[in-house]
Amino acid sequence: MSSQTKLLTMKGISKSFGKAVVALDDVQFELEAGEIHALLGENGAGKSTLIKVLTGVEERDKGEVELEGKKIYPKSTNEAQQVGISTVYQEVNLCPNLSVAENIYIGRAPRTKMGAIDWNAMAKNAQELLEKFDLKLDVNKSLDNYSVAVQQMVAIARASDIQAKVLILDEPTSSLSKVEVDKLFDIMKRLRSEGMGIIFVTHFLDQVYEVTDRITVLRNGHYVGTYKTSDLPRVELVSKMIGKDYAVLNQTLQKGQSDKEKTKTGDVFVSMKNVTHQGSINNMDLSIAKGEVLGLSGLLGSGRSETARVLFGIDQVTGGELEINGEKVHLSHPLDAIRKDLAFCPENRKTEGIIGDLSIRDNIALALQAKKGLFKKISKKEAQKIADEYIKKLEIKTPDADQLIKNLSGGNQQKVILARWLATEPELLMLDEPTRGIDIGTKAEIQKIVIDLAAEGMAVLFISSELDEELRCCRRIVVLKDMEKAGEVTGEDVNEAAVMHIMAGGND
Ligand SMILES: Nc1ncnc2c1ncn2[C@@H]1O[C@H](COP(=O)(O)OP(=O)(O)OP(=O)(O)O)[C@@H](O)[C@H]1O
Ligand SMILES: [Mg+2]
């Protein structure tokens, strides 16, 4: 590759947080124009920190960044954008309350001759731009009317319009449906062909092999290497990421599979009989037994999370009945559910999960405290013990339990939320996308924990848009479609083809 095409180089980048956390230690990274470059590594490896250094969100302690041969030192995302570096985070960094058009033209709105904002021109330009990306939106509507996927596409359209040279996507696909991911990839490929350099952070290895040209791996804040994607077999990639032989991980995965067979289904713990919640689920019949991991499958919007919300008392039953341990119950609030030994780990950690300014310890103790009631305060010592236990068990990467949760990497925050609900020692554990954003090694560990809990008698409702994961953990899968139960598979029939068949609308 000639040096002419070298778009971006980062050299000797180091960044520490306090004395205890070395997030990056002498890391290098290189991006060509017209390539899609995956930045990979386990949770806490330093991927997001490297990107924050590049975009001026965090100041580097050491190192150099060059864009097209010129040293740059952006001190804010705005400055980064001015030199041509645009970022789309998973939690979209646009302004949800402003209109779609305003979001695209923020800080650079077209003006009339009199100097006022030319709203008509703005709407028209926005419309034309989005059409190039096959997006048909009402540009005058506020952005939060649209899905995360669409919001991300708008952010990308904006980046393309301001002629960004470097586009950074930090886990953009973790909450997108297959169709949306395909669309995003089409757009990425188009921008690549126009000469943009794209940095893509993801935990989905299939996607890495589908769309990237090169891969850089980080491990524990260190640079491991850069490889051509087509030259790096998947097992080697995983070994480089986890720093041990892939065979070890594979053993864990296979153990999960055989352990699953050991779980024994006991009495029914919870059942929904013909349950409806207006507007989200219809006539749902579903039961989960003690010792069972029941998978809930279906396309985005089919009613998976909605089912869990009703079971947890967030949304009320408007028709039908709910039974726990054979008794009719009415859950009017999540606290009712928690006190009946239910737990629900929701999918969206940013809005339904973490309390950023609390420590890891306090975040973990939260649900247990709610369960005990405010008059039975959990002592700091007790909370510490529980937190330490889960930090170890889930391999949460942190110097100690005192750290504020907002300082953890994305995947490690997810683990804290999981710990919070495990700590309540529930009889029914509902997990909505529990391994989203979690690296491949820990993913296998979490699946194993779920199976072990069931083997000890816990009932588990397991929701995941990754079918492999459900197939690995569940001996029975209920498939939803259009807010209703479309069918279920058990035993021998728990396989991809059978589930897909029902999802697609085949008769069971
Ligand atoms: N503001 C901060 N204060 C203290 N520690 C931090 C801060 N930001 C990041 N860290 C730590 O730096 C390390 C690297 O985190 P980073 O977010 O870069 O990981 P990542 O590779 O993006 O992981 P993930 O896949 O989980 O998103 C982690 O140990 C994290 O806890
Ligand atoms: Mg990250």
Coordinates of C-alpha atoms and ligand atoms in Angstrom, one line a residue:
M1 CA 0.0 0.0 0.0
S2 CA 1.5 3.3 -0.9
S3 CA 1.9 6.0 1.6
Q4 CA -0.2 8.3 -0.5
T5 CA -3.4 6.5 0.5
K6 CA -2.5 6.6 4.2
L7 CA -5.3 8.5 5.7
L8 CA -4.8 8.3 9.4
T9 CA -2.0 7.1 11.6
M10 CA -2.0 6.9 15.4
K11 CA 1.4 6.1 17.1
G12 CA 2.5 5.4 20.6
I13 CA -0.9 6.3 22.1
S14 CA -1.2 5.9 25.9
K15 CA -4.0 6.8 28.2
S16 CA -4.5 6.1 31.9
F17 CA -7.4 6.9 34.2
G18 CA -5.9 7.6 37.6
K19 CA -3.2 5.3 38.7
A20 CA -5.1 2.1 38.6
V21 CA -6.4 2.0 35.0
V22 CA -4.1 1.9 32.0
A23 CA -6.6 1.9 29.2
L24 CA -4.1 2.2 26.4
D25 CA -0.4 1.5 26.5
D26 CA 1.7 2.4 23.4
V27 CA -1.1 1.6 20.9
Q28 CA -0.8 2.1 17.1
F29 CA -3.5 2.2 14.5
E30 CA -3.5 2.9 10.8
L31 CA -6.3 3.6 8.3
E32 CA -6.2 3.8 4.6
A33 CA -8.6 5.8 2.5
G34 CA -11.2 3.6 1.0
E35 CA -11.0 0.8 3.6
I36 CA -13.3 -0.6 6.3
H37 CA -11.1 -1.4 9.3
A38 CA -12.3 -3.5 12.2
L39 CA -11.1 -2.5 15.7
L40 CA -11.5 -5.6 17.8
G41 CA -10.9 -6.8 21.3
E42 CA -12.5 -8.1 24.5
N43 CA -14.6 -5.9 26.8
G44 CA -12.3 -3.3 28.3
A45 CA -9.6 -3.8 25.7
G46 CA -9.5 -0.1 25.0
K47 CA -11.4 0.2 21.7
S48 CA -13.7 3.0 22.8
T49 CA -10.9 4.8 24.6
L50 CA -8.8 4.8 21.4
I51 CA -11.7 6.3 19.5
K52 CA -12.3 8.9 22.2
V53 CA -8.7 9.9 22.0
L54 CA -9.0 10.2 18.2
T55 CA -12.1 12.3 18.4
G56 CA -11.0 14.6 21.3
V57 CA -13.4 13.3 23.9
E58 CA -10.4 12.1 26.0
E59 CA -7.0 13.8 26.0
R60 CA -4.2 11.4 25.3
D61 CA -1.3 11.2 27.7
K62 CA 1.2 10.3 25.0
G63 CA 1.4 9.6 21.3
E64 CA 0.8 11.2 17.9
V65 CA -2.1 11.4 15.5
E66 CA -1.7 12.3 11.9
L67 CA -4.4 12.9 9.3
E68 CA -3.2 13.0 5.7
G69 CA 0.3 13.5 7.0
K70 CA -0.6 16.4 9.2
K71 CA -0.4 16.2 13.0
I72 CA -3.8 16.8 14.6
Y73 CA -4.8 17.3 18.2
P74 CA -8.6 17.7 18.3
K75 CA -9.9 18.8 21.7
S76 CA -13.6 18.1 21.1
T77 CA -15.8 16.1 18.8
N78 CA -16.5 19.4 17.1
E79 CA -12.9 20.0 16.4
A80 CA -12.5 16.4 15.2
Q81 CA -15.4 16.9 12.9
Q82 CA -13.9 20.1 11.5
V83 CA -10.8 18.2 10.4
G84 CA -12.9 15.4 8.9
I85 CA -13.4 12.8 11.6
S86 CA -17.1 11.9 12.3
T87 CA -18.3 9.4 14.8
V88 CA -21.5 7.5 15.2
Y89 CA -21.8 6.0 18.7
Q90 CA -24.1 3.2 19.6
E91 CA -26.0 5.6 21.8
V92 CA -26.7 8.0 19.0
N93 CA -25.0 11.4 19.5
L94 CA -27.6 13.5 17.7
C95 CA -30.3 15.7 19.3
P96 CA -33.4 13.5 19.6
N97 CA -35.7 16.5 20.1
L98 CA -34.7 18.4 17.1
S99 CA -36.1 17.6 13.7
V100 CA -34.4 15.2 11.3
A101 CA -33.4 18.2 9.1
E102 CA -32.1 20.2 12.0
N103 CA -29.9 17.3 13.1
I104 CA -28.4 17.1 9.6
Y105 CA -27.7 20.8 9.4
I106 CA -26.8 21.6 13.0
G107 CA -24.2 24.4 13.0
R108 CA -24.4 24.8 9.3
A109 CA -28.0 25.7 8.5
P110 CA -28.6 27.3 5.1
R111 CA -29.4 31.0 5.4
T112 CA -31.7 33.3 3.6
K113 CA -30.3 36.6 2.1
M114 CA -31.5 38.3 5.3
G115 CA -29.4 35.9 7.3
A116 CA -32.2 34.0 8.9
I117 CA -32.3 30.2 8.8
D118 CA -33.8 29.1 5.5
W119 CA -36.1 26.3 6.8
N120 CA -37.4 25.4 3.3
A121 CA -34.0 25.0 1.8
M122 CA -32.9 23.0 4.8
A123 CA -35.9 20.6 4.6
K124 CA -35.4 20.2 0.8
N125 CA -31.6 19.6 1.1
A126 CA -32.2 17.1 3.9
Q127 CA -34.8 15.2 1.9
E128 CA -32.5 15.0 -1.1
L129 CA -29.6 13.8 1.0
L130 CA -31.6 11.1 2.7
E131 CA -33.0 9.9 -0.6
K132 CA -29.4 9.1 -1.6
F133 CA -29.4 6.7 1.3
D134 CA -32.8 5.3 0.4
L135 CA -34.3 6.8 3.5
K136 CA -37.8 8.2 3.2
L137 CA -38.4 10.2 6.3
D138 CA -40.5 13.2 7.2
V139 CA -37.5 15.6 7.8
N140 CA -39.6 18.0 9.8
K141 CA -40.5 15.4 12.4
S142 CA -38.3 15.2 15.5
L143 CA -35.7 12.6 15.2
D144 CA -36.9 10.6 18.2
N145 CA -39.9 9.5 16.2
Y146 CA -37.6 7.1 14.4
S147 CA -35.8 3.9 15.4
V148 CA -32.2 3.7 16.6
A149 CA -31.3 2.2 13.2
V150 CA -32.8 5.2 11.3
Q151 CA -31.1 7.6 13.7
Q152 CA -27.8 6.0 13.0
M153 CA -28.4 6.2 9.3
V154 CA -29.2 9.9 9.7
A155 CA -25.9 10.4 11.5
I156 CA -24.1 8.6 8.7
A157 CA -25.8 10.6 6.1
R158 CA -24.7 13.8 7.9
A159 CA -21.1 12.5 8.1
S160 CA -21.2 11.9 4.4
D161 CA -22.6 15.3 3.7
I162 CA -20.0 17.2 5.6
Q163 CA -17.5 15.1 3.6
A164 CA -15.9 13.4 6.5
K165 CA -12.7 11.6 5.6
V166 CA -12.9 9.2 8.5
L167 CA -16.1 7.7 9.8
I168 CA -16.1 5.8 13.1
L169 CA -18.8 3.4 14.0
D170 CA -18.6 2.1 17.6
E171 CA -20.9 -0.9 17.9
P172 CA -23.5 0.5 15.6
T173 CA -25.2 -2.8 14.8
S174 CA -25.8 -4.2 18.3
S175 CA -29.5 -3.2 18.3
L176 CA -30.3 -3.5 14.6
S177 CA -32.3 -6.1 12.8
K178 CA -30.8 -8.2 10.0
V179 CA -32.4 -6.0 7.3
E180 CA -31.1 -2.9 9.0
V181 CA -27.6 -4.3 9.3
D182 CA -27.6 -5.2 5.6
K183 CA -28.7 -1.7 4.7
L184 CA -26.0 -0.2 6.9
F185 CA -23.4 -2.4 5.3
D186 CA -24.5 -1.3 1.8
I187 CA -24.0 2.3 2.9
M188 CA -20.6 1.6 4.4
K189 CA -19.5 -0.1 1.2
R190 CA -20.7 2.8 -0.9
L191 CA -18.8 5.3 1.3
R192 CA -15.7 3.2 1.1
S193 CA -15.9 3.2 -2.7
E194 CA -16.0 7.0 -2.5
G195 CA -12.7 7.0 -0.6
M196 CA -13.9 7.3 3.0
G197 CA -11.9 5.4 5.7
I198 CA -14.2 3.6 8.1
I199 CA -13.4 2.3 11.5
F200 CA -15.8 -0.3 12.7
V201 CA -16.1 -1.6 16.2
T202 CA -18.2 -4.7 16.8
H203 CA -18.4 -7.9 18.7
F204 CA -20.1 -9.8 15.9
L205 CA -17.4 -11.7 14.1
D206 CA -19.7 -12.7 11.2
Q207 CA -20.0 -9.0 10.4
V208 CA -16.2 -8.5 10.6
Y209 CA -15.8 -11.1 7.9
E210 CA -18.6 -9.8 5.8
V211 CA -17.7 -6.2 5.5
T212 CA -14.1 -5.4 6.6
D213 CA -10.8 -5.2 4.7
R214 CA -8.4 -5.2 7.7
I215 CA -8.5 -5.9 11.4
T216 CA -6.6 -4.4 14.3
V217 CA -6.7 -6.3 17.6
L218 CA -6.2 -4.7 21.0
R219 CA -5.9 -6.7 24.2
N220 CA -5.8 -5.3 27.7
G221 CA -4.8 -1.8 26.4
H222 CA -2.0 -3.2 24.2
Y223 CA -1.7 -3.4 20.4
V224 CA -1.7 -7.0 19.3
G225 CA -1.5 -6.6 15.5
T226 CA -3.1 -5.6 12.2
Y227 CA -4.1 -8.2 9.7
K228 CA -5.9 -8.5 6.3
T229 CA -9.3 -9.9 7.1
S230 CA -9.1 -12.5 4.3
D231 CA -5.8 -13.8 5.7
L232 CA -6.8 -14.3 9.3
P233 CA -8.8 -17.4 10.1
R234 CA -11.5 -16.9 12.6
V235 CA -10.0 -19.2 15.3
E236 CA -6.7 -17.2 15.1
L237 CA -8.6 -14.0 15.4
V238 CA -10.3 -15.2 18.6
S239 CA -7.0 -16.4 20.0
K240 CA -5.5 -13.1 19.4
M241 CA -8.4 -11.3 21.1
I242 CA -8.5 -13.5 24.2
G243 CA -4.8 -14.2 24.4
K244 CA -5.3 -17.9 24.8
D245 CA -5.9 -20.8 22.6
Y246 CA -9.2 -20.9 20.9
A247 CA -9.6 -24.6 22.0
V248 CA -10.1 -23.5 25.6
L249 CA -13.0 -21.3 24.7
N250 CA -14.4 -23.9 22.4
Q251 CA -14.4 -26.3 25.3
T252 CA -16.5 -23.9 27.4
L253 CA -18.9 -23.6 24.5
Q254 CA -19.3 -27.3 24.0
K255 CA -19.6 -27.8 27.7
G256 CA -22.6 -25.5 27.6
Q257 CA -24.2 -27.6 25.0
S258 CA -23.8 -30.8 26.9
D259 CA -24.8 -29.2 30.2
K260 CA -28.0 -28.0 28.7
E261 CA -29.0 -31.6 28.4
K262 CA -28.5 -32.1 32.2
T263 CA -31.1 -29.5 33.2
K264 CA -34.3 -31.0 34.4
T265 CA -37.6 -29.3 34.1
G266 CA -39.6 -29.2 37.3
D267 CA -43.0 -27.7 38.2
V268 CA -44.4 -24.8 36.3
F269 CA -43.3 -21.6 38.0
V270 CA -45.1 -18.9 36.0
S271 CA -47.7 -19.0 33.4
M272 CA -49.5 -16.5 31.2
K273 CA -53.0 -17.6 30.2
N274 CA -54.4 -15.8 27.2
V275 CA -52.7 -12.6 28.4
T276 CA -53.1 -9.4 26.5
H277 CA -51.6 -6.0 27.0
Q278 CA -53.3 -3.6 24.7
G279 CA -51.0 -2.7 21.9
S280 CA -48.1 -4.9 22.8
I281 CA -49.0 -8.6 23.2
N282 CA -52.1 -10.6 22.3
N283 CA -53.6 -13.7 23.8
M284 CA -50.2 -15.0 25.0
D285 CA -50.1 -18.5 26.4
L286 CA -46.8 -19.3 27.8
S287 CA -45.4 -21.1 30.8
I288 CA -41.9 -21.4 32.3
A289 CA -41.0 -24.3 34.6
K290 CA -38.4 -24.4 37.4
G291 CA -35.1 -25.6 36.0
E292 CA -36.0 -24.5 32.5
V293 CA -34.4 -22.0 30.2
L294 CA -37.2 -21.0 27.9
G295 CA -36.1 -19.1 24.8
L296 CA -38.2 -16.4 23.3
S297 CA -37.6 -15.8 19.7
G298 CA -39.0 -13.6 17.0
L299 CA -38.1 -10.7 14.8
L300 CA -37.7 -7.2 16.1
G301 CA -41.1 -5.9 17.2
S302 CA -42.6 -9.4 17.5
G303 CA -43.3 -8.8 21.2
R304 CA -40.4 -10.5 22.9
S305 CA -39.4 -7.7 25.3
E306 CA -43.1 -6.7 25.6
T307 CA -43.8 -10.2 27.0
A308 CA -41.1 -9.8 29.6
R309 CA -42.4 -6.3 30.5
V310 CA -45.8 -7.7 31.3
L311 CA -44.4 -10.6 33.3
F312 CA -42.4 -8.0 35.3
G313 CA -45.4 -5.7 36.1
I314 CA -44.0 -2.8 34.0
D315 CA -47.0 -3.1 31.6
Q316 CA -50.3 -4.3 33.1
V317 CA -52.4 -7.3 32.0
T318 CA -55.5 -6.0 30.3
G319 CA -56.9 -9.4 29.5
G320 CA -56.3 -13.0 30.5
E321 CA -54.5 -14.2 33.7
L322 CA -51.1 -14.5 35.2
E323 CA -50.2 -17.2 37.6
I324 CA -47.1 -17.7 39.8
N325 CA -46.7 -21.1 41.5
G326 CA -50.3 -21.9 40.6
E327 CA -51.7 -18.8 42.1
K328 CA -53.4 -16.0 40.3
V329 CA -51.5 -12.8 40.7
H330 CA -51.8 -9.2 39.7
L331 CA -48.6 -7.3 39.2
S332 CA -49.2 -3.6 39.2
H333 CA -45.5 -2.6 39.6
P334 CA -42.1 -4.1 39.1
L335 CA -41.7 -4.1 42.9
D336 CA -44.6 -6.6 43.1
A337 CA -42.7 -8.8 40.7
I338 CA -39.4 -8.5 42.5
R339 CA -41.0 -9.5 45.8
K340 CA -42.4 -12.5 44.1
D341 CA -38.9 -13.5 43.2
L342 CA -38.9 -12.3 39.6
A343 CA -36.0 -10.5 38.0
F344 CA -35.8 -8.7 34.7
C345 CA -32.5 -7.6 33.1
P346 CA -33.7 -5.3 30.4
E347 CA -32.0 -4.8 27.0
N348 CA -31.3 -1.1 27.1
R349 CA -28.8 -0.6 29.7
K350 CA -28.4 3.2 29.1
T351 CA -32.1 4.0 29.7
E352 CA -33.3 1.2 31.9
G353 CA -30.2 0.1 33.6
I354 CA -27.2 1.9 34.9
I355 CA -27.1 4.7 37.4
G356 CA -23.9 6.3 36.1
D357 CA -22.9 8.2 39.2
L358 CA -23.2 5.3 41.5
S359 CA -20.4 2.9 42.2
I360 CA -20.4 -0.7 40.8
R361 CA -21.1 -1.9 44.3
D362 CA -24.2 0.3 44.7
N363 CA -25.4 -0.5 41.2
I364 CA -25.3 -4.2 42.0
A365 CA -27.0 -3.9 45.3
L366 CA -29.9 -1.8 43.9
A367 CA -32.4 -4.6 43.1
L368 CA -31.6 -6.6 46.2
Q369 CA -32.2 -3.5 48.3
A370 CA -35.5 -2.9 46.6
K371 CA -36.5 -6.5 47.2
K372 CA -35.6 -6.3 50.9
G373 CA -37.4 -2.9 51.4
L374 CA -35.8 0.3 52.4
F375 CA -36.0 -0.4 56.1
K376 CA -33.7 -3.4 55.9
K377 CA -30.7 -1.6 54.6
I378 CA -28.0 -3.7 53.1
S379 CA -24.7 -2.9 54.9
K380 CA -21.8 -1.7 53.0
K381 CA -19.9 -4.8 54.0
E382 CA -22.6 -7.1 52.7
A383 CA -22.8 -5.1 49.4
Q384 CA -19.1 -5.2 49.1
K385 CA -19.1 -9.0 49.5
I386 CA -21.8 -9.5 46.9
A387 CA -20.1 -7.0 44.4
D388 CA -16.7 -8.7 44.8
E389 CA -18.3 -12.1 44.2
Y390 CA -19.8 -11.0 40.9
I391 CA -16.8 -9.0 39.8
K392 CA -15.0 -12.3 40.0
K393 CA -17.7 -14.5 38.6
L394 CA -18.5 -12.4 35.6
E395 CA -14.9 -11.2 35.1
I396 CA -15.9 -7.5 35.4
K397 CA -12.9 -5.5 34.4
T398 CA -12.3 -2.9 37.1
P399 CA -9.7 -2.2 39.8
D400 CA -12.4 -2.4 42.5
A401 CA -16.1 -2.1 43.3
D402 CA -15.8 1.6 44.2
Q403 CA -15.4 2.6 40.5
L404 CA -18.3 4.6 39.1
I405 CA -20.2 2.4 36.7
K406 CA -20.1 5.1 34.0
N407 CA -16.3 4.6 33.8
L408 CA -16.6 1.0 32.8
S409 CA -16.4 -0.1 29.2
G410 CA -19.8 -0.9 27.6
G411 CA -19.6 -4.6 27.9
N412 CA -18.6 -4.4 31.5
Q413 CA -21.5 -2.2 32.4
Q414 CA -23.7 -4.9 30.9
K415 CA -22.2 -7.4 33.2
V416 CA -22.9 -5.2 36.2
I417 CA -26.6 -5.1 35.3
L418 CA -26.6 -8.8 35.0
A419 CA -25.0 -9.1 38.4
R420 CA -27.6 -6.8 39.9
W421 CA -30.4 -9.2 39.0
L422 CA -28.5 -12.4 39.8
A423 CA -27.8 -11.0 43.3
T424 CA -31.5 -11.0 44.0
E425 CA -31.4 -14.8 43.7
P426 CA -34.7 -14.9 41.8
E427 CA -36.9 -17.9 41.0
L428 CA -37.5 -16.5 37.6
L429 CA -34.8 -14.7 35.8
M430 CA -35.8 -12.8 32.6
L431 CA -32.9 -11.8 30.4
D432 CA -33.4 -9.6 27.4
E433 CA -30.3 -9.6 25.2
P434 CA -28.0 -10.4 28.1
T435 CA -24.9 -10.7 26.0
R436 CA -25.3 -7.7 23.8
G437 CA -22.0 -5.9 23.6
I438 CA -20.3 -8.7 25.4
D439 CA -17.2 -10.2 23.9
I440 CA -17.1 -13.7 22.6
G441 CA -15.2 -15.3 25.5
T442 CA -17.4 -13.8 28.2
K443 CA -20.5 -14.6 26.2
A444 CA -19.8 -18.3 26.5
E445 CA -19.3 -17.8 30.3
I446 CA -22.6 -16.1 30.7
Q447 CA -24.4 -18.8 28.7
K448 CA -22.8 -21.3 31.0
I449 CA -23.9 -19.4 34.1
V450 CA -27.5 -19.3 32.8
I451 CA -27.5 -23.1 32.2
D452 CA -26.0 -23.7 35.6
L453 CA -28.6 -21.6 37.3
A454 CA -31.3 -23.5 35.6
A455 CA -29.7 -26.8 36.6
E456 CA -30.0 -25.5 40.2
G457 CA -33.7 -25.0 39.7
M458 CA -34.1 -21.5 38.5
A459 CA -36.6 -20.7 35.8
V460 CA -35.1 -18.6 33.1
L461 CA -36.7 -16.6 30.2
F462 CA -34.0 -16.0 27.7
I463 CA -34.5 -13.4 24.9
S464 CA -31.8 -13.0 22.3
S465 CA -31.8 -11.9 18.7
E466 CA -28.8 -14.2 18.2
L467 CA -30.5 -17.5 17.4
D468 CA -27.3 -19.6 18.0
E469 CA -27.3 -18.4 21.5
E470 CA -30.8 -19.5 22.2
L471 CA -30.2 -22.8 20.5
R472 CA -27.2 -23.4 22.8
C473 CA -29.0 -22.5 26.1
C474 CA -32.7 -23.5 25.6
R475 CA -34.4 -26.9 25.3
R476 CA -37.6 -25.1 24.4
I477 CA -38.1 -22.0 22.3
V478 CA -41.4 -20.1 21.9
V479 CA -41.5 -18.1 18.7
L480 CA -43.5 -14.9 18.5
K481 CA -44.8 -13.1 15.5
D482 CA -46.8 -9.9 15.3
M483 CA -47.2 -9.7 19.1
E484 CA -48.6 -13.2 19.3
K485 CA -47.3 -16.7 19.9
A486 CA -46.7 -18.3 16.5
G487 CA -45.5 -21.6 17.7
E488 CA -42.9 -23.4 19.7
V489 CA -40.2 -26.0 19.3
T490 CA -38.8 -28.4 21.9
G491 CA -36.4 -31.3 22.1
E492 CA -35.1 -32.5 18.7
D493 CA -36.8 -29.6 17.0
V494 CA -34.7 -27.0 18.7
N495 CA -32.8 -26.1 15.6
E496 CA -32.4 -23.1 13.4
A497 CA -34.5 -24.3 10.5
A498 CA -37.5 -25.1 12.7
V499 CA -37.4 -21.7 14.4
M500 CA -36.9 -19.8 11.2
H501 CA -39.8 -21.7 9.6
I502 CA -42.2 -20.5 12.3
M503 CA -40.8 -17.0 12.3
A504 CA -41.3 -16.8 8.6
G505 CA -45.0 -17.7 9.1
G506 CA -44.9 -21.4 8.3
N507 CA -47.4 -23.6 10.1
D508 CA -46.2 -25.5 13.1
Ligands
LIG1 N1 -13.5 7.7 32.3 C1 -12.9 6.5 32.7 N2 -12.5 6.4 34.0 C2 -11.9 5.3 34.4 N3 -11.7 4.2 33.7 C3 -12.1 4.3 32.4 C4 -12.7 5.4 31.9 N4 -13.0 5.2 30.6 C5 -12.6 3.9 30.3 N5 -12.0 3.4 31.4 C6 -11.5 2.0 31.5 O1 -10.6 1.8 30.4 C7 -10.6 0.5 30.0 C8 -10.9 0.4 28.5 O2 -12.2 0.8 28.3 P1 -12.9 0.9 26.8 O3 -14.2 1.5 27.0 O4 -11.9 1.6 25.9 O5 -13.1 -0.6 26.4 P2 -13.7 -1.3 25.1 O6 -12.6 -2.0 24.4 O7 -14.4 -0.2 24.3 O8 -14.7 -2.4 25.7 P3 -16.3 -2.8 25.3 O9 -16.1 -3.9 24.3 O10 -16.8 -3.4 26.6 O11 -17.0 -1.6 24.9 C9 -11.7 -0.2 30.8 O12 -11.0 -0.9 31.9 C10 -12.5 0.9 31.4 O13 -13.0 0.6 32.6
MG2 MG -16.5 0.2 24.0

